[in-house]
GROMACS .gro file of C-alpha atoms in nm:
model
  375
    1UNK     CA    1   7.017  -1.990   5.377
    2UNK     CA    2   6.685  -2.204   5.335
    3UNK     CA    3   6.430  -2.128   5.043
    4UNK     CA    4   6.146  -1.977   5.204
    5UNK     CA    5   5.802  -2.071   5.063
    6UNK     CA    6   5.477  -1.871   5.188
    7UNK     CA    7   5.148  -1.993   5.189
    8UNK     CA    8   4.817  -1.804   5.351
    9UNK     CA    9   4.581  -2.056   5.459
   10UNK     CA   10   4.210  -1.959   5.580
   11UNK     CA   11   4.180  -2.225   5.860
   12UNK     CA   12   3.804  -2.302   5.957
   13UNK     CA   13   3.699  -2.234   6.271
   14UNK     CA   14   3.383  -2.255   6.528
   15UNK     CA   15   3.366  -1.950   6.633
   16UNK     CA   16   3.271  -1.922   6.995
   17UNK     CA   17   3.258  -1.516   6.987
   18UNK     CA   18   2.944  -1.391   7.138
   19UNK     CA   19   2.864  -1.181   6.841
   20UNK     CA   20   2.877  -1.489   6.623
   21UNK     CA   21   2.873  -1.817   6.795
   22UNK     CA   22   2.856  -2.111   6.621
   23UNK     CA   23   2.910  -1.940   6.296
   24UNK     CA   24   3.163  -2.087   6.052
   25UNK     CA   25   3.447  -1.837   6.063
   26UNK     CA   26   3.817  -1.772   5.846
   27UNK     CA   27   4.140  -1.784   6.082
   28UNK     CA   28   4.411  -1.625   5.852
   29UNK     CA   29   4.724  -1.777   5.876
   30UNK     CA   30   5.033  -1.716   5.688
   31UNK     CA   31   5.246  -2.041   5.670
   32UNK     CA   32   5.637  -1.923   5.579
   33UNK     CA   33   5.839  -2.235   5.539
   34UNK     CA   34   6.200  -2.275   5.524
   35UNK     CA   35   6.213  -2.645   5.591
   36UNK     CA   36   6.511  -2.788   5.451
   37UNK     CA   37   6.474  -3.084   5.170
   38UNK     CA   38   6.383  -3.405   5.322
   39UNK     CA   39   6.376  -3.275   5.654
   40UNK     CA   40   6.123  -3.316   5.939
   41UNK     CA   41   5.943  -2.958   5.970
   42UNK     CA   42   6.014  -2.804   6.294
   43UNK     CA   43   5.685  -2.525   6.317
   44UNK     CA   44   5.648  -2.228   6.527
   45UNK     CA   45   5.382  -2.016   6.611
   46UNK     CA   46   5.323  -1.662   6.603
   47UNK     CA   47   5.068  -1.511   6.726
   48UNK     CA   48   5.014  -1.061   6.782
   49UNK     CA   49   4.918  -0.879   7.079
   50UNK     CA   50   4.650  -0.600   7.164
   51UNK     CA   51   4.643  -0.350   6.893
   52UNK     CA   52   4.920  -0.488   6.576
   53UNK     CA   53   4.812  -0.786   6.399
   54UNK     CA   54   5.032  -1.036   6.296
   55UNK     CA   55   5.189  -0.926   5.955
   56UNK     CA   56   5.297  -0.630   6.071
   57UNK     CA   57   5.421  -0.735   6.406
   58UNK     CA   58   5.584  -1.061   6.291
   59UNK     CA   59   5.653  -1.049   5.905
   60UNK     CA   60   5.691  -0.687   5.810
   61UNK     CA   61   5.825  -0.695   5.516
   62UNK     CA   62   6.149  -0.391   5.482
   63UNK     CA   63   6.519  -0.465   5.484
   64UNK     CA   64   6.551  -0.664   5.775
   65UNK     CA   65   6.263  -0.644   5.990
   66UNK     CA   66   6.036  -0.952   5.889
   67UNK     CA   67   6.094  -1.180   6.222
   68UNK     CA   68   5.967  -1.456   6.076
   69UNK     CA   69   6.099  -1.420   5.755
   70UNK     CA   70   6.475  -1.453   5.970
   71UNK     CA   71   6.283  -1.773   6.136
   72UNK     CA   72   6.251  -1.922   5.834
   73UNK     CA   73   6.567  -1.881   5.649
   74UNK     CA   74   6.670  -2.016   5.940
   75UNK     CA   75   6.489  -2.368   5.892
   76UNK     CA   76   6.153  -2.361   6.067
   77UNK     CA   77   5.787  -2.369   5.930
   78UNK     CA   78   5.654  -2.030   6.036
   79UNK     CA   79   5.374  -1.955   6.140
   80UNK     CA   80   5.174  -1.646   6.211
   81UNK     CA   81   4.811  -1.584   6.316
   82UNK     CA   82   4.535  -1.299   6.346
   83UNK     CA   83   4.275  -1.388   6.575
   84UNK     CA   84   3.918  -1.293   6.510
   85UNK     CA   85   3.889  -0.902   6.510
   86UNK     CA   86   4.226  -0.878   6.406
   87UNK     CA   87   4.423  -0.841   6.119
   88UNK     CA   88   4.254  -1.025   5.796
   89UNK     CA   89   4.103  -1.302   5.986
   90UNK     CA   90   3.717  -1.235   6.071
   91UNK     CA   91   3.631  -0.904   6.220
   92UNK     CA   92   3.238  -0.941   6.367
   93UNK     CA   93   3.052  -0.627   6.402
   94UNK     CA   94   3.378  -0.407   6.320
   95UNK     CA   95   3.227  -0.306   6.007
   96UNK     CA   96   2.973  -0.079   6.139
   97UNK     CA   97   3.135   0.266   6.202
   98UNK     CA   98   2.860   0.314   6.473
   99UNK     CA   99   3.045   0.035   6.709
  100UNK     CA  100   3.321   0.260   6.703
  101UNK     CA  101   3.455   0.364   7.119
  102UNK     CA  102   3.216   0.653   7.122
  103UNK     CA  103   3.532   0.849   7.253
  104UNK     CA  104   3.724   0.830   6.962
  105UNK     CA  105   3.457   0.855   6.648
  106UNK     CA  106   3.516   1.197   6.636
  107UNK     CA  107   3.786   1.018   6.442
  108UNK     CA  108   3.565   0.927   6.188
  109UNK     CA  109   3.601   1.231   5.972
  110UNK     CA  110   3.497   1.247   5.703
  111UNK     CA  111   3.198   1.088   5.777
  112UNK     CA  112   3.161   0.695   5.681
  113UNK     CA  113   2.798   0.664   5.428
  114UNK     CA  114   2.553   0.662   5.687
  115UNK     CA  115   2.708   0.746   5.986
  116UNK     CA  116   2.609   1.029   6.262
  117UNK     CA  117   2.823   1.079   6.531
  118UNK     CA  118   2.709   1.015   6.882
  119UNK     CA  119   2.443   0.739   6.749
  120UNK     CA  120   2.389   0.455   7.003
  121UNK     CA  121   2.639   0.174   6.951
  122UNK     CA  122   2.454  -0.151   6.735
  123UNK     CA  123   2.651  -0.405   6.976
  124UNK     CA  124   2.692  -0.223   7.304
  125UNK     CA  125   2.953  -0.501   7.422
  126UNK     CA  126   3.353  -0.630   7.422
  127UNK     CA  127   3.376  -0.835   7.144
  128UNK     CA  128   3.640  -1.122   7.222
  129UNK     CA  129   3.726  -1.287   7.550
  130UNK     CA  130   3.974  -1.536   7.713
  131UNK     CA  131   3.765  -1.842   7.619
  132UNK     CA  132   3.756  -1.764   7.223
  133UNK     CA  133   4.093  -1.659   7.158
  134UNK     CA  134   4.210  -2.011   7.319
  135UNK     CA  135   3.957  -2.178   7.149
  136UNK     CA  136   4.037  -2.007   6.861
  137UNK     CA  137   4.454  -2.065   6.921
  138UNK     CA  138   4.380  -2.441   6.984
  139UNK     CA  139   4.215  -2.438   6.628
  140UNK     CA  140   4.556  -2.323   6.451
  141UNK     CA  141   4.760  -2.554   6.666
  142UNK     CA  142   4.561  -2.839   6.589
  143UNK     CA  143   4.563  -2.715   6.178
  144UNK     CA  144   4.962  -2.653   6.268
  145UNK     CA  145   5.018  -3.026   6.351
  146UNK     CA  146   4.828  -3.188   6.169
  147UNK     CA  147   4.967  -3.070   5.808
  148UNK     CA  148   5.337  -3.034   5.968
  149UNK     CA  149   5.254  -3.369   6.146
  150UNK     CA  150   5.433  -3.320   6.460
  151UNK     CA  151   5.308  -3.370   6.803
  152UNK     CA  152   5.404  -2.994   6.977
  153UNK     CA  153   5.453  -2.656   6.841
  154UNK     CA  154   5.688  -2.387   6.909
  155UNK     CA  155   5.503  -2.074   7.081
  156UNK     CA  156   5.627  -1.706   7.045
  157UNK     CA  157   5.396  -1.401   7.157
  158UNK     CA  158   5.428  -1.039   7.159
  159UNK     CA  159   5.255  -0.857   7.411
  160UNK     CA  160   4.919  -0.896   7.507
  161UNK     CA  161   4.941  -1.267   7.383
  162UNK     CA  162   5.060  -1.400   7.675
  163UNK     CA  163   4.688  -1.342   7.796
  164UNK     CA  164   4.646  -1.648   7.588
  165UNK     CA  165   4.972  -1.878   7.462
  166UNK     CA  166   5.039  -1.890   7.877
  167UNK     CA  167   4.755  -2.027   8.001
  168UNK     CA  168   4.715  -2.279   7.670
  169UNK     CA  169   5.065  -2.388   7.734
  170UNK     CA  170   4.946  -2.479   8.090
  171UNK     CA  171   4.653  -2.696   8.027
  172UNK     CA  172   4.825  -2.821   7.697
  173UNK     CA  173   5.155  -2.878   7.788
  174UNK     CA  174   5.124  -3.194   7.516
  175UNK     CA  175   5.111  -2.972   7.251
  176UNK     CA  176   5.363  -2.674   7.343
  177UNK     CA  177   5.750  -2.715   7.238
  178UNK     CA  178   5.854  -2.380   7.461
  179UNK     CA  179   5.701  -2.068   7.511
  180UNK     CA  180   5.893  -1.698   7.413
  181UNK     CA  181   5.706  -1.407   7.550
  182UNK     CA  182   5.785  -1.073   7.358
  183UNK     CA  183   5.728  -0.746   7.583
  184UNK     CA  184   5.459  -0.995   7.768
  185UNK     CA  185   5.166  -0.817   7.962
  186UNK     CA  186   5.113  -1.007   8.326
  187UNK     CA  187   4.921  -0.892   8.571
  188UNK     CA  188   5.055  -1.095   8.848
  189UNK     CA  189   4.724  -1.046   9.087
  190UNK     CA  190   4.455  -0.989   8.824
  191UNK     CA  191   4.136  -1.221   8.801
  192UNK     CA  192   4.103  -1.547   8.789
  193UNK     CA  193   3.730  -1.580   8.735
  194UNK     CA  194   3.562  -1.463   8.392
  195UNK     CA  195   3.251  -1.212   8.413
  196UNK     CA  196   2.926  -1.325   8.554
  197UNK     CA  197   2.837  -1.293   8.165
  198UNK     CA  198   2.927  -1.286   7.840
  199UNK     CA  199   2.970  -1.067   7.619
  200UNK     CA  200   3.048  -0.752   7.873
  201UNK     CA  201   2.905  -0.437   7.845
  202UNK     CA  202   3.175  -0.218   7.600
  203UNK     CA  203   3.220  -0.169   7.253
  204UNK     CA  204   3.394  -0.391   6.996
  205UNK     CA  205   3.639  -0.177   6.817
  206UNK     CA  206   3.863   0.059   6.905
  207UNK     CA  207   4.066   0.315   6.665
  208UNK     CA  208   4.453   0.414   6.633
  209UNK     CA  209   4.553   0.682   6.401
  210UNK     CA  210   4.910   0.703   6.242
  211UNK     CA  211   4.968   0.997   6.497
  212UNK     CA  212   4.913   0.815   6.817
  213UNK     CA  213   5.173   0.536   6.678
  214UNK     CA  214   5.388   0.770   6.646
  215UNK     CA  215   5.378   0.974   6.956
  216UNK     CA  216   5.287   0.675   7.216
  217UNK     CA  217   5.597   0.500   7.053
  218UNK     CA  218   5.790   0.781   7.066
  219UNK     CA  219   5.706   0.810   7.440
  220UNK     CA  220   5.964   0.497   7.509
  221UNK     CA  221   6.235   0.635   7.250
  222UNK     CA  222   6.581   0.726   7.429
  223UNK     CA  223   6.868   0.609   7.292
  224UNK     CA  224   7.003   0.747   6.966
  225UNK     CA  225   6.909   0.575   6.682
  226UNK     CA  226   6.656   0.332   6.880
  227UNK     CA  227   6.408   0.323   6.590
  228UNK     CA  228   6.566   0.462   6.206
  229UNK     CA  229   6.409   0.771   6.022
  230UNK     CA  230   6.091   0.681   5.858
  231UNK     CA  231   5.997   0.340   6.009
  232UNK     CA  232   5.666   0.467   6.155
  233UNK     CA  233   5.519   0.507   5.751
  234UNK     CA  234   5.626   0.157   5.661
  235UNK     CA  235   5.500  -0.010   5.957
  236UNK     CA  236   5.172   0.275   5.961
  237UNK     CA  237   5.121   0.157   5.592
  238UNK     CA  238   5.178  -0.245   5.689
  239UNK     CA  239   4.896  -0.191   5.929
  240UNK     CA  240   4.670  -0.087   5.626
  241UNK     CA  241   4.724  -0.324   5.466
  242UNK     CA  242   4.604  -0.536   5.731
  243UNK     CA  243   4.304  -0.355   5.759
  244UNK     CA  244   4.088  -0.289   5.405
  245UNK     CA  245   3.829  -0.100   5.583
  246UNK     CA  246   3.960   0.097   5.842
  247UNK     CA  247   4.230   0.241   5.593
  248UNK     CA  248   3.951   0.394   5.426
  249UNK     CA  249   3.793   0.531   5.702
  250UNK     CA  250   3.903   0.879   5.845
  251UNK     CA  251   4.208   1.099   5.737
  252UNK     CA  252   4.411   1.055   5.396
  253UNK     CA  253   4.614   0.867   5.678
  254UNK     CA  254   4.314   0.658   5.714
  255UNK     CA  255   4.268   0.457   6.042
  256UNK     CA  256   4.392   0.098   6.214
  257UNK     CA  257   4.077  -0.064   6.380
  258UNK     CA  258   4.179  -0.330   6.675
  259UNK     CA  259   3.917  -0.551   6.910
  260UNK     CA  260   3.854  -0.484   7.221
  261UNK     CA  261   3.820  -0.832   7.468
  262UNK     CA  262   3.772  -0.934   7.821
  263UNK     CA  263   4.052  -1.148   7.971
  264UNK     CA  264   4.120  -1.327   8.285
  265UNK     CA  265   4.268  -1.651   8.403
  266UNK     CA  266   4.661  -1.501   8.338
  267UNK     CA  267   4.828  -1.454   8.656
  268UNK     CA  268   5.072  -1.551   8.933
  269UNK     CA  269   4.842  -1.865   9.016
  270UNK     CA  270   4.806  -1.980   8.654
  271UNK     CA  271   5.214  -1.920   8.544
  272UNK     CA  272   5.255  -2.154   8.854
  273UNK     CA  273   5.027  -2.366   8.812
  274UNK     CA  274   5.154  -2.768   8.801
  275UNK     CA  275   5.486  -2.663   8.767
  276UNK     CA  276   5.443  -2.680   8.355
  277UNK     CA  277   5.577  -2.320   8.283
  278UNK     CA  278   5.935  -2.366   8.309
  279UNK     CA  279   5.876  -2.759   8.350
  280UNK     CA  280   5.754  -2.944   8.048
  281UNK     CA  281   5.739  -2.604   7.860
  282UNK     CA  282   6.048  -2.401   7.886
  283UNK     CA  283   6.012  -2.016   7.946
  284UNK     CA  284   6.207  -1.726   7.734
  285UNK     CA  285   6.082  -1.355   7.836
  286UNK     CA  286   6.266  -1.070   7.673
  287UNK     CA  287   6.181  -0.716   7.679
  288UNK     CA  288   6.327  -0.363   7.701
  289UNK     CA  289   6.434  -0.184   7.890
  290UNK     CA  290   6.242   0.108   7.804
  291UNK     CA  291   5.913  -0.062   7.773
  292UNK     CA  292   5.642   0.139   7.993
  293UNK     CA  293   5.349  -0.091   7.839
  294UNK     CA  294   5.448  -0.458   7.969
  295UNK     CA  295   5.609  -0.317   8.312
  296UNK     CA  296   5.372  -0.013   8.429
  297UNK     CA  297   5.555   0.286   8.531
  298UNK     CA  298   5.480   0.439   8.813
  299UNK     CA  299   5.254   0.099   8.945
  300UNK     CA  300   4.913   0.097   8.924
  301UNK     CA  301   4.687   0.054   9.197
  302UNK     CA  302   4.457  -0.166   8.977
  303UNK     CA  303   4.582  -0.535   8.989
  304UNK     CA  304   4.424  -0.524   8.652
  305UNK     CA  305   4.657  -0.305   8.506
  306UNK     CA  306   4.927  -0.330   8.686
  307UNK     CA  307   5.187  -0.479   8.435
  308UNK     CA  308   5.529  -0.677   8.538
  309UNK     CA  309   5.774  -0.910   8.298
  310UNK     CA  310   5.973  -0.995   8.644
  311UNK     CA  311   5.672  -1.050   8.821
  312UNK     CA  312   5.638  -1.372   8.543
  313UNK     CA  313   5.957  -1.472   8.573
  314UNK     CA  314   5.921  -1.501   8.955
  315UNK     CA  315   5.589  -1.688   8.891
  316UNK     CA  316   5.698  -1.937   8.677
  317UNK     CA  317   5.718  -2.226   8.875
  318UNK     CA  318   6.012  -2.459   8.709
  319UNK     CA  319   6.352  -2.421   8.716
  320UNK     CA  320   6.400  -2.394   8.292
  321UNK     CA  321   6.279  -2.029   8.254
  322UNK     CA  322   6.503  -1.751   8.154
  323UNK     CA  323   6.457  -1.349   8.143
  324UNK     CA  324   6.661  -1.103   7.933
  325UNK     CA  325   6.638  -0.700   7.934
  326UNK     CA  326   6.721  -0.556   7.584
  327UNK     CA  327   6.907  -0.262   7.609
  328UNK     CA  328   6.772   0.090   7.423
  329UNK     CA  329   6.448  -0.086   7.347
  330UNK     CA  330   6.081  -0.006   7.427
  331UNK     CA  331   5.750  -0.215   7.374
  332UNK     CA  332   5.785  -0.195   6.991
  333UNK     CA  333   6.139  -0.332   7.004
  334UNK     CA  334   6.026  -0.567   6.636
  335UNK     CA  335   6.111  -0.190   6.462
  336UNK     CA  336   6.348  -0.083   6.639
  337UNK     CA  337   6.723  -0.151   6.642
  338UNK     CA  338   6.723  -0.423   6.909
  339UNK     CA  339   6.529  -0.638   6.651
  340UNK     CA  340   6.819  -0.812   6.472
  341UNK     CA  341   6.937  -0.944   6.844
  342UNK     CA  342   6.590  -1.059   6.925
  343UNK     CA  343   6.559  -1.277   6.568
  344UNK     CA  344   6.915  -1.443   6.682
  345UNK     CA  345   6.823  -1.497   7.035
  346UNK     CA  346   6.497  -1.656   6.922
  347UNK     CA  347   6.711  -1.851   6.643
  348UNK     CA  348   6.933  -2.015   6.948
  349UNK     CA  349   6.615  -2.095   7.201
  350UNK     CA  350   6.436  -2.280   6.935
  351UNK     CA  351   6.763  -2.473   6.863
  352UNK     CA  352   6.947  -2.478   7.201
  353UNK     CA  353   6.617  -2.400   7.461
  354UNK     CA  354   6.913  -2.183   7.621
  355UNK     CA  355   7.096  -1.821   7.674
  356UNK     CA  356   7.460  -1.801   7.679
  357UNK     CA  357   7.429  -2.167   7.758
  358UNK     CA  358   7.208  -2.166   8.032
  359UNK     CA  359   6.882  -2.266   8.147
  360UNK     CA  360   6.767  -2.022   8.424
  361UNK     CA  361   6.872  -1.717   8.484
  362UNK     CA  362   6.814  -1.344   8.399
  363UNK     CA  363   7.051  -1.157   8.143
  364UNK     CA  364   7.075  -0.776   7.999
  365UNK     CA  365   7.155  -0.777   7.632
  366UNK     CA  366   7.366  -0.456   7.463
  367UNK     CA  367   7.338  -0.337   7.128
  368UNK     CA  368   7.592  -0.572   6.971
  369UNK     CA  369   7.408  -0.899   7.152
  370UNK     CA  370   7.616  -0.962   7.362
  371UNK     CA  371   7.497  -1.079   7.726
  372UNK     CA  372   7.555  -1.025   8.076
  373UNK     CA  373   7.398  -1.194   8.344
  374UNK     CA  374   7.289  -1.026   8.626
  375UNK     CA  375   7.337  -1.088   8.982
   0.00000   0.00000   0.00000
């Protein structure tokens, strides 16, 4: 087992956020390295989805959960970002209880110093978008080889950030060692085109309480023993810890603040576009089976929002792309029991770039790892 070393770094950054462009911004990044003596670092990149930054998502820190804690006992140089309004990298305008989604600061109680419900918001608009979380990505990558001092990186995303290691990996296909999608949100027909302008009418911050974790996770719980007794505290109070000024806010529970953003330019044109997905950069998407969140149940008749892990695989132009189905897991499957399986499957991609010693193909996985392919 390697010694694992951690390091935060605050990488500087351009930010190209509407709410402050061309400020000089902090990137968190937490660097854990289990590089082995005189070895050549081998780095991999983290990076969180909608609502869970990355320290609780990726590094969560109880018995055996920390993903990239596993990573790097294994031998790679971990690493795991928040992008801006996430996490403990720069959160712009989040600050202000009054940007709060007027639909959910009756959540605001007690009342933060100054605030009145109801009050018009200071910065009516979505904070992030598709072009500053890739600029924002291709920051840390370039950080990530520069000190490692390699010429690609390894890319793993949960959730909604496909939205943005995807379509990097396809107009950087230089830089990316393989891509493994987590739970990955794809709506196969959504836009193409940005907004006619930036930033979009909205709000910047949106609000989860320790309740709503709870009961929307619970939502994709069926198997027995699926997530263990009391693992919604430790990863409410990891979120906390993630955020110093929403904890404070609210309840004695406090609250989890997470960025709202416009995306486009992540669909069944882009995951085939040039052939790179599954070409130059080979494709792992795993998910579970249980997972309402990355494959919508029933459909929806918004292309927007209408969610489908198959629908990437099938979009993925290249031949090197693989799919796996996790048994008794939902969305959240980094807490729940599937997790150990997912840290050794990752372990053997990064290594092998295979599954059960293949390089296409779709697979179910049970609870003891093993795998089936499916016909």
């Amino acid at each position: 087992m390697a010694k694992v070393t951690t390091t935060d770094h605050w990488v500087w950054h351009t930010s190209t956020v509407p709410a402050n462009k061309d400020e000089e911004v902090e990137l968190f990044v937490r660097e854990r390295n289990g590089t082995p003596p005189g070895q050549k670092r081998k780095p991999v990149l983290m990076l969180h989805g909608r609502s869970i930054p990355v320290l609780p998502g990726f590094d969560l820190r109880y018995k055996t959960y920390s993903w990239a804690g596993a990573l790097a006992q294994a031998g790679y140089d971990v690493f795991l970002m928040d992008l801006q309004g996430s996490g403990l990298s720069a959160r712009p305008k989040m600050g202000d209880p009054h940007n709060v989604n007027p639909g959910q600061q009756n959540l605001l109680t007690p009342r933060p110093p100054g605030f009145t419900p109801g009050e018009p918001l200071n910065y009516p608009y979505q904070l992030n978008n598709s072009y500053s979380d890739r600029d924002e990505l291709h920051t840390v990558v370039k950080f990530i080889r520069k000190l490692c001092e390699v010429d690609k990186v390894a890319f793993i995303g949960w959730s909604a950030a496909a939205f943005w290691m995807g379509p990097y990996a396809v107009k950087n296909p230089d830089k990316v060692e393989s891509l493994f999608l987590l739970a990955p949100i794809f709506p196969a027909k959504g836009t193409s085109d940005p907004p006619a302008s930036l930033p979009t009418p909205g709000f910047p911050t949106n609000l989860s309480t320790k309740q709503g974790l709870d009961q929307g996770w619970a939502g994709e719980v069926h198997c027995d023993g699926q997530r263990e007794e009391g693992i919604v505290g430790v990863v409410w109070d990891a979120l906390l810890k993630s955020d110093p000024v929403g904890s404070v806010w609210g309840s004695i529970d406090g609250l989890s603040r997470y960025r709202s953003f416009a995306r486009w330019g992540w669909n069944a044109t882009t995951a085939a576009q040039g052939g790179v997905l599954g070409g130059s950069v080979p494709v792992l998407l795993v998910y579970g089976e249980h997972d309402k969140q990355a494959n919508t149940k029933p459909p929806s008749p918004n292309p927007e929002l209408n969610f489908s892990v198959p629908a990437l695989y099938n979009s993925v132009a290249g031949d090197h792309k693989l799919m796996v189905k996790l048994d008794c897991a939902g969305h959240s499957v980094p807490w729940e029991i599937q997790h150990g399986n997912v840290h050794e499957l990752s372990k053997h991609w990064l290594k092998h770039l295979k599954v059960d010693g293949k390089t296409h193909g779709v697979f179910d996985m049970d609870l003891d790892g093993n795998l089936s392919p499916v016909s």
